[in-house]
Short mmCIF file of C-alpha atoms in Angstrom, two decimals:
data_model
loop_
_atom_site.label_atom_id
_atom_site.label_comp_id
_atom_site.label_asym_id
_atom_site.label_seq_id
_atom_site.Cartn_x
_atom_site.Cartn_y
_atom_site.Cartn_z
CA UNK A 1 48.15 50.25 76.89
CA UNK A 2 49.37 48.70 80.43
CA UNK A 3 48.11 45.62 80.13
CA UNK A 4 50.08 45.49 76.13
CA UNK A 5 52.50 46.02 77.83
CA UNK A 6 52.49 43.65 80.71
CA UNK A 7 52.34 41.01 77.63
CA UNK A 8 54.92 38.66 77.68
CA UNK A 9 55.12 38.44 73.79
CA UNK A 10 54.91 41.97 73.65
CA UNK A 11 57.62 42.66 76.25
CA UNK A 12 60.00 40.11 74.57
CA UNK A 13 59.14 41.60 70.99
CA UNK A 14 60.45 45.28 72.30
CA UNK A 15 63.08 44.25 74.62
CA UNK A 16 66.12 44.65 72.03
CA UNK A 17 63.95 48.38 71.51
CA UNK A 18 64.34 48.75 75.26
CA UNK A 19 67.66 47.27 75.36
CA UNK A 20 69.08 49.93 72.52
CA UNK A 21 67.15 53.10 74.66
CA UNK A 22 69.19 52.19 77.68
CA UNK A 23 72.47 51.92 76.11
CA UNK A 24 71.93 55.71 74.36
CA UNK A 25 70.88 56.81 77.41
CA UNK A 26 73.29 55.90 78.83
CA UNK A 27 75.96 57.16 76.76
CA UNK A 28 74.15 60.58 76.67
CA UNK A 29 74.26 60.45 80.61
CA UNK A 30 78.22 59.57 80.63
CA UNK A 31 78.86 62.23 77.98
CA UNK A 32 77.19 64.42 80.10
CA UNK A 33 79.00 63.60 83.12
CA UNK A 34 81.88 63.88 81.68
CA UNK A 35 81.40 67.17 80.54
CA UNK A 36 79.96 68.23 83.75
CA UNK A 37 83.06 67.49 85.64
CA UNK A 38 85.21 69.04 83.59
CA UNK A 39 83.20 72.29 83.92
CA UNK A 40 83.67 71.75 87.58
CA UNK A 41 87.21 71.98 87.05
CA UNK A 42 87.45 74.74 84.55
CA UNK A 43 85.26 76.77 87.59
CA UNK A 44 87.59 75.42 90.15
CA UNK A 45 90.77 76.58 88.34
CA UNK A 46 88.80 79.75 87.59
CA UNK A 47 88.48 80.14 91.32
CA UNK A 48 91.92 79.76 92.35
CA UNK A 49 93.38 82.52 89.25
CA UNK A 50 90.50 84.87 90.63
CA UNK A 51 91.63 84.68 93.99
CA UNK A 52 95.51 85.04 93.00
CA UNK A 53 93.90 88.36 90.43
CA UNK A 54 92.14 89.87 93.43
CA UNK A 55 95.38 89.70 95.26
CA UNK A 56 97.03 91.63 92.59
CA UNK A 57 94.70 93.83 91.12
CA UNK A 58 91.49 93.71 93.53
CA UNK A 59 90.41 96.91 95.73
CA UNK A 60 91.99 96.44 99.21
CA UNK A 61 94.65 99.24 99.80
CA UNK A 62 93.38 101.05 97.19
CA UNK A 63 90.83 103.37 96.07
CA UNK A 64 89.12 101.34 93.63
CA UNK A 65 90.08 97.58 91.82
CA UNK A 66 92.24 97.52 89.15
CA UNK A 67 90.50 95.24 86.92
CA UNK A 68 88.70 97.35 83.70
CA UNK A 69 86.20 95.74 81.39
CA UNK A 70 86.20 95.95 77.21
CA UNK A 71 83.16 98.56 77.42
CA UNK A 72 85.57 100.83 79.81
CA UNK A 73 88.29 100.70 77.84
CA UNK A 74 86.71 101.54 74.65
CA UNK A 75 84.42 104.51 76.30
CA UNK A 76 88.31 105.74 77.70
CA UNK A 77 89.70 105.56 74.31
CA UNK A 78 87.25 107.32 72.83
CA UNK A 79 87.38 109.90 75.07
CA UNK A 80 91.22 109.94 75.02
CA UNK A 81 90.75 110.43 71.00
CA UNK A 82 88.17 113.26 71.66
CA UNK A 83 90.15 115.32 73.72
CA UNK A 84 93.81 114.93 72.05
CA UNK A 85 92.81 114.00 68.19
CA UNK A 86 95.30 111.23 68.34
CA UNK A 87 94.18 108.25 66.41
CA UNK A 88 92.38 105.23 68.06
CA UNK A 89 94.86 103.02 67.39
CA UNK A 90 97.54 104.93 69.49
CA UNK A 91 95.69 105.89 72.02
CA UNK A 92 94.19 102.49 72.78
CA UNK A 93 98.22 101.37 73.13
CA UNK A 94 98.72 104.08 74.95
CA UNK A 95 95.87 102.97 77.56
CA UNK A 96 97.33 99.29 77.87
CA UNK A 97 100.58 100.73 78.34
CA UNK A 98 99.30 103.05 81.62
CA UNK A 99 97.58 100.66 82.90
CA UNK A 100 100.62 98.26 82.77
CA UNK A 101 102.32 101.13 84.48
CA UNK A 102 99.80 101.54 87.10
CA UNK A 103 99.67 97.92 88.32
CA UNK A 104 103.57 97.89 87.87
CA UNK A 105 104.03 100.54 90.31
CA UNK A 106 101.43 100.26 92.63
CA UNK A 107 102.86 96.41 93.19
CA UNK A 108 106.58 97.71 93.69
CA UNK A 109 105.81 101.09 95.54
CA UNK A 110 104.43 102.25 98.92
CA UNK A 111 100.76 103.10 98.69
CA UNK A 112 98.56 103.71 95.85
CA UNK A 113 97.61 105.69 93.44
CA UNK A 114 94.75 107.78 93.78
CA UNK A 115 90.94 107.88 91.80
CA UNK A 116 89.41 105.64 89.59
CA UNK A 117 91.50 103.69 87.22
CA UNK A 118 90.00 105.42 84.09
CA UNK A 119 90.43 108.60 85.59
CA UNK A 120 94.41 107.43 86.36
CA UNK A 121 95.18 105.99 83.13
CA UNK A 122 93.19 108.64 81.11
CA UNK A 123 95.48 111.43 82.52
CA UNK A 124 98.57 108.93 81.68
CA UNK A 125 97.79 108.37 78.31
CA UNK A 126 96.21 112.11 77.17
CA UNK A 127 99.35 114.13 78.76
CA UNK A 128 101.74 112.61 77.06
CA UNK A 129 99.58 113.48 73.91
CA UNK A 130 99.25 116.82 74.71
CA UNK A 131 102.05 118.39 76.53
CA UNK A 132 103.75 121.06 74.66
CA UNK A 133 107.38 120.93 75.24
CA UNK A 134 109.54 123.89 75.20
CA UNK A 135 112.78 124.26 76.07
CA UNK A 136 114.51 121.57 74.69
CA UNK A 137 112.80 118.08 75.93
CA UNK A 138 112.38 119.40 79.51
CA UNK A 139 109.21 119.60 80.74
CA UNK A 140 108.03 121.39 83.79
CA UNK A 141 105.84 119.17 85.35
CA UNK A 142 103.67 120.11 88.78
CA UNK A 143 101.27 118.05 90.73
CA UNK A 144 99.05 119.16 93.45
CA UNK A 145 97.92 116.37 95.56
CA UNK A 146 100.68 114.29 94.88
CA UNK A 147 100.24 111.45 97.65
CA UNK A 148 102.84 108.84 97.69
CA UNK A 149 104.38 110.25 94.29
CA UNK A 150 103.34 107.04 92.22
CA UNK A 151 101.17 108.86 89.42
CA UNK A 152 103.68 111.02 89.22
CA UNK A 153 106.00 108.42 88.61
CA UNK A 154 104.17 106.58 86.34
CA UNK A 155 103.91 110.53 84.00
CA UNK A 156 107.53 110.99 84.18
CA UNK A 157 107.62 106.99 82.53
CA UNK A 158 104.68 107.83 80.40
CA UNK A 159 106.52 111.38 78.84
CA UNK A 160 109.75 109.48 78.51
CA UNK A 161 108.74 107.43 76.28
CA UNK A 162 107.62 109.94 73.96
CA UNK A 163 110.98 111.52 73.97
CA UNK A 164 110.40 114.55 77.13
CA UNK A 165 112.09 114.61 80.23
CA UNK A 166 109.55 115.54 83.03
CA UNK A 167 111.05 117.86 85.62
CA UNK A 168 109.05 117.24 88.51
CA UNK A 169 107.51 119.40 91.39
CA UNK A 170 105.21 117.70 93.36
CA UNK A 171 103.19 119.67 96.21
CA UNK A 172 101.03 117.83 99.17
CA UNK A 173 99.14 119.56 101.52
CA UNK A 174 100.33 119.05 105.39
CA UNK A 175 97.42 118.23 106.98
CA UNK A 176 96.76 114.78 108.42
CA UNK A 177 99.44 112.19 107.80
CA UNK A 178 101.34 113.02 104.84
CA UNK A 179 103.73 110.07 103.37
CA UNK A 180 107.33 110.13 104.59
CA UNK A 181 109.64 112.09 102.02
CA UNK A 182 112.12 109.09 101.89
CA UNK A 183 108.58 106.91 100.72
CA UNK A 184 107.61 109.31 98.46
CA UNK A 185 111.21 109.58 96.73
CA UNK A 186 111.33 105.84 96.54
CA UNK A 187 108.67 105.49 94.63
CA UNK A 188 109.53 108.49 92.30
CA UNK A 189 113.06 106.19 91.82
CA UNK A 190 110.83 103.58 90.32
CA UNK A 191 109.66 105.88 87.40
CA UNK A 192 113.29 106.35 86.54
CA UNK A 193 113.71 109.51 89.09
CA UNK A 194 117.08 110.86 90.04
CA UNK A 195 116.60 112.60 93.09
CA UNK A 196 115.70 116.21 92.05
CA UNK A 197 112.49 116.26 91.86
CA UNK A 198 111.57 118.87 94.25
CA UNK A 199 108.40 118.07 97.59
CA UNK A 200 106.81 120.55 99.05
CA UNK A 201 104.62 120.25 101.74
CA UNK A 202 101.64 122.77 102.41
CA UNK A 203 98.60 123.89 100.50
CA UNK A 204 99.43 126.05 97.06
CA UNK A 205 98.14 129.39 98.58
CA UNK A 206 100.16 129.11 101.86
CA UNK A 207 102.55 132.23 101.82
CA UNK A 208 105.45 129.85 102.46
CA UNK A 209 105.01 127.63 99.52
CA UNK A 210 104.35 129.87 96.76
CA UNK A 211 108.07 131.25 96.82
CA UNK A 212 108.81 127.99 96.16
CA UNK A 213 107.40 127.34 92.81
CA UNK A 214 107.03 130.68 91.58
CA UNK A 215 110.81 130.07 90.52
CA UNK A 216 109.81 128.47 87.01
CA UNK A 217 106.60 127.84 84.75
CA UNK A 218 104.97 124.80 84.69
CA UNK A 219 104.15 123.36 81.16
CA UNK A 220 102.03 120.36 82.76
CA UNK A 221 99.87 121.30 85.78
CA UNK A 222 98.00 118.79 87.88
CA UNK A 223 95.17 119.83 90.19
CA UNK A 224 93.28 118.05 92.84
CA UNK A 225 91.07 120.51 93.71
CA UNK A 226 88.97 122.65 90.88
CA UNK A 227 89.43 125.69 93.04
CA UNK A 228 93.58 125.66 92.50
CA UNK A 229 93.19 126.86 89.18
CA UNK A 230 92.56 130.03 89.98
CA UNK A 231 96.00 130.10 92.09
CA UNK A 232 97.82 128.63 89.17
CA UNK A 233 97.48 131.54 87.03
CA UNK A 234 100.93 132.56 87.11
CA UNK A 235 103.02 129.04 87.31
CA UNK A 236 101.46 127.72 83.96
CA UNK A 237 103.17 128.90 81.23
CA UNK A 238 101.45 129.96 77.72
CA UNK A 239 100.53 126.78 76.18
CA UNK A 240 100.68 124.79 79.23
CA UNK A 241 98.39 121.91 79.96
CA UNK A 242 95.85 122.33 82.69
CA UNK A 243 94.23 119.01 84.28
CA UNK A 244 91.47 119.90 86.81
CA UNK A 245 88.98 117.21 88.42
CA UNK A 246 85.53 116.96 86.91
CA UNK A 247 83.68 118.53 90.18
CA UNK A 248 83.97 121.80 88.72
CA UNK A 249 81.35 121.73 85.25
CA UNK A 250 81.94 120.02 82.29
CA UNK A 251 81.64 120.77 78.72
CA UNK A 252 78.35 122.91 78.02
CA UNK A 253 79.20 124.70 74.68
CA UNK A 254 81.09 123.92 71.90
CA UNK A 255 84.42 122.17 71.91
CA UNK A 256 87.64 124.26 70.60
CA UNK A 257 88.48 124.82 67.40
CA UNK A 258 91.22 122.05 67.64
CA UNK A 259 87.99 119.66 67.70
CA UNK A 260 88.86 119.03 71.55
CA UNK A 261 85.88 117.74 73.57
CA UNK A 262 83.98 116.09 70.38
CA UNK A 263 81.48 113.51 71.12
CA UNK A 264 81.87 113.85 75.09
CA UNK A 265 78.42 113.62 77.05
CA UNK A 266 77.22 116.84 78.93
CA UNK A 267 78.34 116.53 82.39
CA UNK A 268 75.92 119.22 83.74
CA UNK A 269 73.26 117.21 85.16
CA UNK A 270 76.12 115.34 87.40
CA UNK A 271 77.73 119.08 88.19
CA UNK A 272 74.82 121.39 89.12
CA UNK A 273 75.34 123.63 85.69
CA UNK A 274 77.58 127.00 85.39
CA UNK A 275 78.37 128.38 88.00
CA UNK A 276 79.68 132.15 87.92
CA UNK A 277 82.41 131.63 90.81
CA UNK A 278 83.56 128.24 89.36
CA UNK A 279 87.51 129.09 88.06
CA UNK A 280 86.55 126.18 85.54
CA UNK A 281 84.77 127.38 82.62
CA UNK A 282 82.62 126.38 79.41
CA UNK A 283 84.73 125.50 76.07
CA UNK A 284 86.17 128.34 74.19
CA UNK A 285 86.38 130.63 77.18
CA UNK A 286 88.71 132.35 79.38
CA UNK A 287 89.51 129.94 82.27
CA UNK A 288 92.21 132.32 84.05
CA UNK A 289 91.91 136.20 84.09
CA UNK A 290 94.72 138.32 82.93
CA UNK A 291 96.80 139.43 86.34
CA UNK A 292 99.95 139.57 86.38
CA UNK A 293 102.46 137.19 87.76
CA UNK A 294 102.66 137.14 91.82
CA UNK A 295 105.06 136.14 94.61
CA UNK A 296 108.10 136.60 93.09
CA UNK A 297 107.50 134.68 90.02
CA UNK A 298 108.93 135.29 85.99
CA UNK A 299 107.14 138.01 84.14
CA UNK A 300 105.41 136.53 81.31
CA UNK A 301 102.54 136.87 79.36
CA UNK A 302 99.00 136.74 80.73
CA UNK A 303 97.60 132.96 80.95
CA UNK A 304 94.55 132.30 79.60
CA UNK A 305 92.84 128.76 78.79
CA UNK A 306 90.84 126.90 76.60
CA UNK A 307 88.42 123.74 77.16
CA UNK A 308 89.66 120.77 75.59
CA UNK A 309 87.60 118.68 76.89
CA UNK A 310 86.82 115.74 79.28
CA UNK A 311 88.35 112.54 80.10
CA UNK A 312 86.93 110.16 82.65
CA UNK A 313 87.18 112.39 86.02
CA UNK A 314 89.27 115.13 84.41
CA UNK A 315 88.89 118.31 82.67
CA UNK A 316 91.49 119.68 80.00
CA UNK A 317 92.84 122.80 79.71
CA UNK A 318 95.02 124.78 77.74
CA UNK A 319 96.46 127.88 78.48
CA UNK A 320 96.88 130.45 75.84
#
């Protein structure tokens, strides 16, 4: 086969063959090339709108990024849907909407907000969802743990839109370094605030603070720590809504008869199980005791609570 082809004949019989395989080739290679640097540029330009994305939404002075994927979202609407029976369609615009809020405020205000950005946008879009308002369109709002104030200025955007005016009192424990008053009513002024809401400093038990907020019952009631709930018993109102993080155990019976808690995965494995002393109970069951109101506070009926179920880091109460 060489030596055929060391021919002269032969090699002047297939040059135009030859001839025809170089010029394809060649095309093929300049197509290629062509296409080939301008995937270099697409991942160039790619490069630089990361970088300027990190800036904005990436971890640094936070406590996690700010940049969700499609399977998050979904798995947050659904469990948004489970816990509050609104339809997907709602709730998914409620989602985009929080987490517009979120990245709004945290690029305008002092600090951050704090957890997970499905846990943070979960509690944005479900309250709003499932506050009962009474009163009028005032709502008693009270956060435990509020930080800089910017969650709760994102809720009191959040419940406006849906028609409520959130009334806010927001209590931070004392210890360590806690944020400047002026910082955190600054950043309360960017969820449309007017300078009323009321900061307390201290921990919820402290003999000084009660006093304080045993002057009204709280329809919304925000917890950082499980073990508040118990203390809570007499701010929440009947029918208020209870938010408590997910340390404490998560659903292990049925949901509510509302349908609250459907289709949510059983969180014991992560949790440890029941535990007796936990305030934070199984679905359908008393979360507070009956006691009557302390330290001053309105007389009222006894609160009690029912599991609605589970959203991101968060467990949803209601109080009966």
């Amino acid at each position: 086969m060489a030596s055929l082809l060391s021919n002269r004949l032969v090699t002047r019989a297939l040059r135009p063959a030859f001839t025809l395989v170089e010029q394809r080739m060649e095309r093929v290679t300049h197509a290629f090339q062509k296409d080939l640097d301008a995937l270099h540029h697409e991942v160039a330009d790619l490069r630089r709108q990361s970088y300027g994305l990190g800036l904005l939404l990436g971890e640094p002075g936070r406590d996690g990024h700010r940049m969700p994927t499609a399977p998050q979202v979904d798995r947050l609407v659904g469990e948004v849907c489970a816990v509050t029976g609104a339809p997907a369609e709602r709730v998914r615009g409620e989602v985009a909407v929080a987490y517009r809020h979120v990245v709004a405020l945290e690029a305008l205000g002092v600090g951050a907000v704090g957890g997970a950005l499905s846990d943070v946008c979960g509690r944005l879009a479900a309250v709003p969802l499932l506050a009962a308002r009474g009163g009028g369109n005032v709502l008693e709002v009270l956060e435990v743990g509020a930080g800089h104030g910017l969650f709760a200025a994102g809720l009191r955007r959040m419940l406006g839109r849906g028609g409520a005016e959130a009334r806010l009192t927001l209590v931070d424990a004392a210890d360590g370094t806690p944020p400047r008053e002026e910082v955190v009513r600054a950043n309360l002024a960017l969820g449309g605030a007017d300078g009323a809401e009321r900061l307390v400093r201290g921990a919820l038990a402290d003999a000084e603070v009660r006093p304080r907020l045993a002057d009204r019952r709280y329809g919304v009631v925000l917890l950082s720590d499980a073990r508040d709930a118990d203390t809570v018993r007499d701010l929440a109102a009947p029918g208020a809504l209870l938010i408590v993080p997910a340390e404490a155990p998560g659903p292990d019976a049925a949901p509510s008869a509302s349908g609250g808690g459907a289709g949510l995965p059983d969180h014991r494995a992560a949790t440890g199980g029941l535990r007796a002393q936990d305030p934070v109970r199984a679905a359908g069951t008393t979360l507070l005791e009956d006691r009557p109101p302390s330290g001053g506070g309105q007389a009222g009926a006894p609160v009690r609570g029912t599991h609605l179920g589970r959203v991101a880091d968060s467990v949803y109460f209601r109080a009966g």
